[in-house]
Short mmCIF file of C-alpha atoms in Angstrom, two decimals:
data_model
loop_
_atom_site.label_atom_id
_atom_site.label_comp_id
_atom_site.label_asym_id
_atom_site.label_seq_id
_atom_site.Cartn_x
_atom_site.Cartn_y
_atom_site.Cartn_z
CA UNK N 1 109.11 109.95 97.11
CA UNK N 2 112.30 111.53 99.03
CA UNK N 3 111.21 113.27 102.09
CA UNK N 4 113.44 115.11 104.51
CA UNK N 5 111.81 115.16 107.99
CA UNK N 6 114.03 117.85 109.57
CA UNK N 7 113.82 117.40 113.58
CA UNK N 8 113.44 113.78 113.03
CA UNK N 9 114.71 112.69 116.37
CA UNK N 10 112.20 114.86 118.14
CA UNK N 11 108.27 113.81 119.80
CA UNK N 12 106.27 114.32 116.77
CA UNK N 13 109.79 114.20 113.88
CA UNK N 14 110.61 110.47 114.90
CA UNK N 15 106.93 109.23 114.25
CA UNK N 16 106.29 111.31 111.21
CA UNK N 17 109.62 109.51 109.59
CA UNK N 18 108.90 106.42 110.90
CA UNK N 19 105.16 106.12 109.34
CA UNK N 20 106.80 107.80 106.02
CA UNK N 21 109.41 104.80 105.98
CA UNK N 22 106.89 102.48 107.06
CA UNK N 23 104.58 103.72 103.39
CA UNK N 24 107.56 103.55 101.15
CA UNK N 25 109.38 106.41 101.15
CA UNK N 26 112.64 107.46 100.81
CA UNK N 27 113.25 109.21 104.11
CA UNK N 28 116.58 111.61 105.08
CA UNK N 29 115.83 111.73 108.92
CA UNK N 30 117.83 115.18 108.91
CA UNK N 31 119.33 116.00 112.53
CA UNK N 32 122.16 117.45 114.20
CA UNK N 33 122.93 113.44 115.12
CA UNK N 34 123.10 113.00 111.28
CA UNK N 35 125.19 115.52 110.36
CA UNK N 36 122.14 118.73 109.40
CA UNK N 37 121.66 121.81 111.45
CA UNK N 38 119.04 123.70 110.65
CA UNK N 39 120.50 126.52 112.78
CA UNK N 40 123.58 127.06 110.89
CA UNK N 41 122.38 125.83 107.62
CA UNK N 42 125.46 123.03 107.73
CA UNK N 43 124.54 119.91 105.64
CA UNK N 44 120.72 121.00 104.58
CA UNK N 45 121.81 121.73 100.86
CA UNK N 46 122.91 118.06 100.72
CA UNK N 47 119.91 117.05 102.55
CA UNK N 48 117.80 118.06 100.14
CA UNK N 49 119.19 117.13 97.07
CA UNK N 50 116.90 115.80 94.95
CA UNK N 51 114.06 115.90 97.50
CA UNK N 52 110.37 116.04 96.51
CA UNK N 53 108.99 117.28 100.17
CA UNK N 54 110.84 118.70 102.91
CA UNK N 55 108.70 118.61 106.82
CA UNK N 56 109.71 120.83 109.47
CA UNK N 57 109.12 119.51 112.80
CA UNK N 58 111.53 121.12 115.03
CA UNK N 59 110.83 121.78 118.08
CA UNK N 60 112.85 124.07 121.41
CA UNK N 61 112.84 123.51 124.97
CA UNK N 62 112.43 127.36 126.12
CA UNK N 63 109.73 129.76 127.11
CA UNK N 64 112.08 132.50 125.95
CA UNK N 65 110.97 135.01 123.57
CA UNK N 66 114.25 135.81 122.33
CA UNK N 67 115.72 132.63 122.15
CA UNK N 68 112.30 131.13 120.62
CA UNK N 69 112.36 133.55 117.69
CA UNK N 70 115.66 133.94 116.90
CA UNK N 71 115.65 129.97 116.54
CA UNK N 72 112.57 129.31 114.32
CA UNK N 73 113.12 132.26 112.46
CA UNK N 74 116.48 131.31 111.71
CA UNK N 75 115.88 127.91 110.86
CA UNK N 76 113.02 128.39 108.62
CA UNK N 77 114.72 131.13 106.47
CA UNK N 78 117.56 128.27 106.59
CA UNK N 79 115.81 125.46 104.95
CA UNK N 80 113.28 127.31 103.43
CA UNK N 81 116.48 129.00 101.34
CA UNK N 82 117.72 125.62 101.09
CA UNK N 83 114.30 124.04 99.35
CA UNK N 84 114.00 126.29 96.71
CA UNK N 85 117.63 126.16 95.60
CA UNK N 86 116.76 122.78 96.11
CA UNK N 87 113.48 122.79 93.70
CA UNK N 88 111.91 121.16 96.35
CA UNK N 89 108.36 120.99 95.23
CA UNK N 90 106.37 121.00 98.46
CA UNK N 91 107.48 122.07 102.11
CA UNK N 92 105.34 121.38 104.71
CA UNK N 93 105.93 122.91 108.48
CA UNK N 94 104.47 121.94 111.77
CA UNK N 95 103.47 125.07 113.84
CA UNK N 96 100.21 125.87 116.53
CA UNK N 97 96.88 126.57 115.92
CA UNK N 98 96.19 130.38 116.41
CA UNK N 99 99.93 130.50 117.88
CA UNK N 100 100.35 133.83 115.46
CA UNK N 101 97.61 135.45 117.30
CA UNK N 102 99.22 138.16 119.25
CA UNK N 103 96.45 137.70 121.98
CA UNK N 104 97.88 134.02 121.86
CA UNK N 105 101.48 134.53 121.92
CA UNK N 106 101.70 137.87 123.61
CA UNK N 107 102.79 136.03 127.12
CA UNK N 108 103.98 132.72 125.60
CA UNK N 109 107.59 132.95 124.17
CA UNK N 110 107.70 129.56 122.43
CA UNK N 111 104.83 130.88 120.75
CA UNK N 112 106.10 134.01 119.45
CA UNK N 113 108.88 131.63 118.02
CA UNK N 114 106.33 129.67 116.15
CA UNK N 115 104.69 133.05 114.71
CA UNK N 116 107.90 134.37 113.57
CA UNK N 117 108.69 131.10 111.98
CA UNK N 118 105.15 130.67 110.25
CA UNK N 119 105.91 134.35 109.02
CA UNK N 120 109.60 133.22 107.88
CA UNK N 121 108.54 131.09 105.69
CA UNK N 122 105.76 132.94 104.34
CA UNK N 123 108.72 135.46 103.27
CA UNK N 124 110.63 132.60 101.47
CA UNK N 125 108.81 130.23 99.95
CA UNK N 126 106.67 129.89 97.01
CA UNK N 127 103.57 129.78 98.52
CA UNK N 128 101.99 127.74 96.01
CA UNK N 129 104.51 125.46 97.27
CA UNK N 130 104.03 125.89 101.54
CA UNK N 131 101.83 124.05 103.95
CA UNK N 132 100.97 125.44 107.23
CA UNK N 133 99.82 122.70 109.33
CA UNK N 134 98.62 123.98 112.94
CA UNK N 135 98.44 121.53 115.67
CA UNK N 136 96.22 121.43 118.96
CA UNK N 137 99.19 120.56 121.63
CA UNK N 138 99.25 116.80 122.33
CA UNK N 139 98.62 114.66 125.53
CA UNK N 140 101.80 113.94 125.74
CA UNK N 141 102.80 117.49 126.22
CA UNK N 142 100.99 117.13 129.58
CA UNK N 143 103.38 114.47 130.76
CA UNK N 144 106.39 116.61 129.53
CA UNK N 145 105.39 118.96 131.75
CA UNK N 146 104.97 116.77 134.86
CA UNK N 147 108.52 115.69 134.44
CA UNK N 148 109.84 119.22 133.75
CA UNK N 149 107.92 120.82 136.49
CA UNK N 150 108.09 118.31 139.39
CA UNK N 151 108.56 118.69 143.12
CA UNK N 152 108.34 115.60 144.81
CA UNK N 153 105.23 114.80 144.75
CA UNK N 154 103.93 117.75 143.30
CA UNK N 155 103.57 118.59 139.28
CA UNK N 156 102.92 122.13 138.12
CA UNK N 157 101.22 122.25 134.76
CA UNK N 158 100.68 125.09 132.52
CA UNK N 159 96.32 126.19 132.84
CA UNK N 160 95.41 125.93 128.76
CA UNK N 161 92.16 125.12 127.79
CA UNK N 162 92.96 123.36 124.32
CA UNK N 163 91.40 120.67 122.17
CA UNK N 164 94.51 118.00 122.45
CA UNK N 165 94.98 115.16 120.42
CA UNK N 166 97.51 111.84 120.60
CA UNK N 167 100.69 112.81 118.79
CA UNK N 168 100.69 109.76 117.03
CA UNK N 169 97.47 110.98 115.22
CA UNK N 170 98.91 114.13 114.52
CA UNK N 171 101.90 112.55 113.04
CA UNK N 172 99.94 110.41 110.78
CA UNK N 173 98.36 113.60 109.10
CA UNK N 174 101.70 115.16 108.71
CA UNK N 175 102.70 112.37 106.76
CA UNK N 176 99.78 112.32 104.99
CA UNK N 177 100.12 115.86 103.86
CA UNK N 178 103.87 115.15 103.09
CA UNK N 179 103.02 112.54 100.70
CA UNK N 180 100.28 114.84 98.74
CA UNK N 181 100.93 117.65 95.71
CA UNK N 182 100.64 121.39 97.39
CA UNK N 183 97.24 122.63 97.12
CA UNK N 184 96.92 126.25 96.97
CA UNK N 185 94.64 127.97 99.54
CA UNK N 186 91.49 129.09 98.05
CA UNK N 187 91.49 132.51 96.47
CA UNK N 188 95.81 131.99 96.32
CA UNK N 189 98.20 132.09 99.14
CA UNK N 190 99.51 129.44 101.44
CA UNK N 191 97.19 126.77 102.80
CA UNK N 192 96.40 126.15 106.58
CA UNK N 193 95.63 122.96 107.84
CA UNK N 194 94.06 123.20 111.43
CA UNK N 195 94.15 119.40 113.57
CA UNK N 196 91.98 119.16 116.30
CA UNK N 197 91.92 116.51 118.88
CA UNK N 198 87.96 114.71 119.87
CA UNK N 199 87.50 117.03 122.74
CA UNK N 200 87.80 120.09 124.89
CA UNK N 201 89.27 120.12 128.06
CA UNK N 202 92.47 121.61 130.14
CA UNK N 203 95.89 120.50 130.37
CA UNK N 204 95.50 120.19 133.89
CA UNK N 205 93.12 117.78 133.50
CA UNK N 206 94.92 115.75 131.19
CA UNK N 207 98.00 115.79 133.77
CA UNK N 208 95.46 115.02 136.15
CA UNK N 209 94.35 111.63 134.19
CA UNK N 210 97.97 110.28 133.69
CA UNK N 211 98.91 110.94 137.40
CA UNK N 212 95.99 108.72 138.19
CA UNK N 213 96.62 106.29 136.25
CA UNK N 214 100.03 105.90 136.72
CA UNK N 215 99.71 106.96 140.44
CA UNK N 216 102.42 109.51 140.52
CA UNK N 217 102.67 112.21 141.17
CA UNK N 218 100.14 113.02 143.92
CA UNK N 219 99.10 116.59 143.34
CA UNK N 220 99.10 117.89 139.88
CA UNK N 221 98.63 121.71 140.30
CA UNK N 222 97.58 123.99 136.98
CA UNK N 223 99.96 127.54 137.22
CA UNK N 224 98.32 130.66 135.03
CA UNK N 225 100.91 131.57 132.56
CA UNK N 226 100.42 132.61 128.90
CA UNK N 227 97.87 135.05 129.78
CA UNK N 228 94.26 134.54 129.72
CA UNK N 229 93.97 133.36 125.73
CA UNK N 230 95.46 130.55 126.16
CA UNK N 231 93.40 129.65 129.67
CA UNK N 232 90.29 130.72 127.90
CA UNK N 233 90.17 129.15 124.42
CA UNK N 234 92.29 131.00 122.51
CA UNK N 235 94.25 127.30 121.61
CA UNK N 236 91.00 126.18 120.14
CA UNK N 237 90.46 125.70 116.76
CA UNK N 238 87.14 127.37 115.64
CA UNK N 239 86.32 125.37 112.48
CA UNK N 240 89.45 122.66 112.55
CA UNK N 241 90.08 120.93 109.15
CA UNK N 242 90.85 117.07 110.19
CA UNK N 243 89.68 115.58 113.35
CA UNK N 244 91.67 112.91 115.38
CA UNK N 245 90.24 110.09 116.72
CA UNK N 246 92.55 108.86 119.66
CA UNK N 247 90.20 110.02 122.81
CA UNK N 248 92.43 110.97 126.28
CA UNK N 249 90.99 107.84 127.96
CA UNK N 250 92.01 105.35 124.78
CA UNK N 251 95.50 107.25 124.83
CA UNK N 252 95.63 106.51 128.29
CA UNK N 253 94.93 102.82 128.13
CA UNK N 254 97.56 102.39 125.04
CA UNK N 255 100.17 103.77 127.41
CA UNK N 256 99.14 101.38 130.29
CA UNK N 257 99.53 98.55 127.55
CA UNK N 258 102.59 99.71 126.11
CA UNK N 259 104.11 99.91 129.72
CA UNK N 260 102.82 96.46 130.52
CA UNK N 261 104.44 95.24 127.55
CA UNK N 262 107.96 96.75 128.13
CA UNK N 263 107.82 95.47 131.78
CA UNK N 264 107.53 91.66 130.62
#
């Protein structure tokens, strides 16, 4: 199959292209590095050429609200345009569980980005031929967050009580989804696939937990932003469709290795 992965250079893009190539497929890793913006539309027509499946995984560093929307709505009227000129049988986009929910998003920009850009491409695309797939947010988003948010030896991480999964198990059921026909959601419509990570537990704690084992920084302090959804469950899947296996403390101990390994 030919797959575009747009935001391929990205956390969750580069791994989702990389396990794609890895299976056998024909894989246009489509960035602004090679020559694609999804922004401005430039070089997505001949992206897509002759594609079968086309994965959105971009991503934004902002907690704008302006800046979040005006970007994912852009882009996904962009390329979803671009796939059906295309014929592109099957476009599949990475978004946040329950990140439409107004209760959700309603103090979260980046959020109200990935709303407008779930309801973008509702407005454009076939939706016999769209996949929604909604993501818990990832351990690794806890380390982002240290290193964005550090002060010496104190880290400020967002307070989210979330279900959070490895990224690299995430990215293995993008692929998988890339690589299958579009299945209509019962009863019509566009069909939502909800990943969950094993377990419940904060953000904080999951900062916490790689602070320790890394043994910096010292303090990792939780900060109450996004409203009291996302600090009370509202990131929570209620009935998620695929389970990942990776648990925080085998995630953990893959990094340790993986460190150990670079450091011989």
């Amino acid at each position: 199959m030919k797959i575009v992965v747009v935001g391929a250079s990205g956390e969750l893009g580069s791994r989702v292209a990389d396990i794609l190539a890895e299976r056998g497929n024909e894989v246009v890793r489509a960035n602004r590095g090679t020559g694609v913006d999804a922004y401005t539309g430039d070089g997505l027509a001949q992206a897509l050429s002759g594609a079968d499946t086309v994965v959105d995984c971009l991503s934004l560093e902002t907690l704008s609200a302006k800046k979040a929307v005006d970007f994912f709505r852009t882009t996904a009227h962009n390329i979803g345009r671009a796939a059906a000129a295309a014929a592109v049988g099957h476009v599949v986009v990475v978004s946040i569980v329950n990140a439409y929910d107004p209760a959700v998003n309603a103090k979260f920009g980046y959020y109200q980005g990935k709303a407008a850009q779930e309801a973008a491409y509702r407005d454009v695309v076939d939706p016999a031929s769209l996949t929604i797939l909604a993501s818990v947010q990832w351990f690794e988003l806890a380390e982002q967050m240290m290193g964005r948010m550090a002060f010496g030896p104190v880290a400020v991480v967002p307070k989210m009580w979330c279900r959070p999964a490895a990224a690299g198990d995430v990215a293995k059921v993008v692929a998988d989804t890339a690589t299958a026909a579009p299945v209509p959601a019962n009863g019509g419509g566009v069909r939502r696939i909800e990943v969950a990570g094993p377990a419940e537990m904060g953000l904080v704690e999951v900062a916490k937990a790689v602070a320790a084992r890394r043994g910096s920084p010292r303090w990792v302090l939780g900060a109450p932003v996004g409203g009291p959804a996302i600090r009370g469950g509202g990131l929570v899947p209620a009935n998620p469709d695929v389970v990942t296996p990776t648990t925080l403390e085998q995630w953990l101990a893959r990094r340790a290795d993986a460190s150990a390994g670079s450091a011989r």
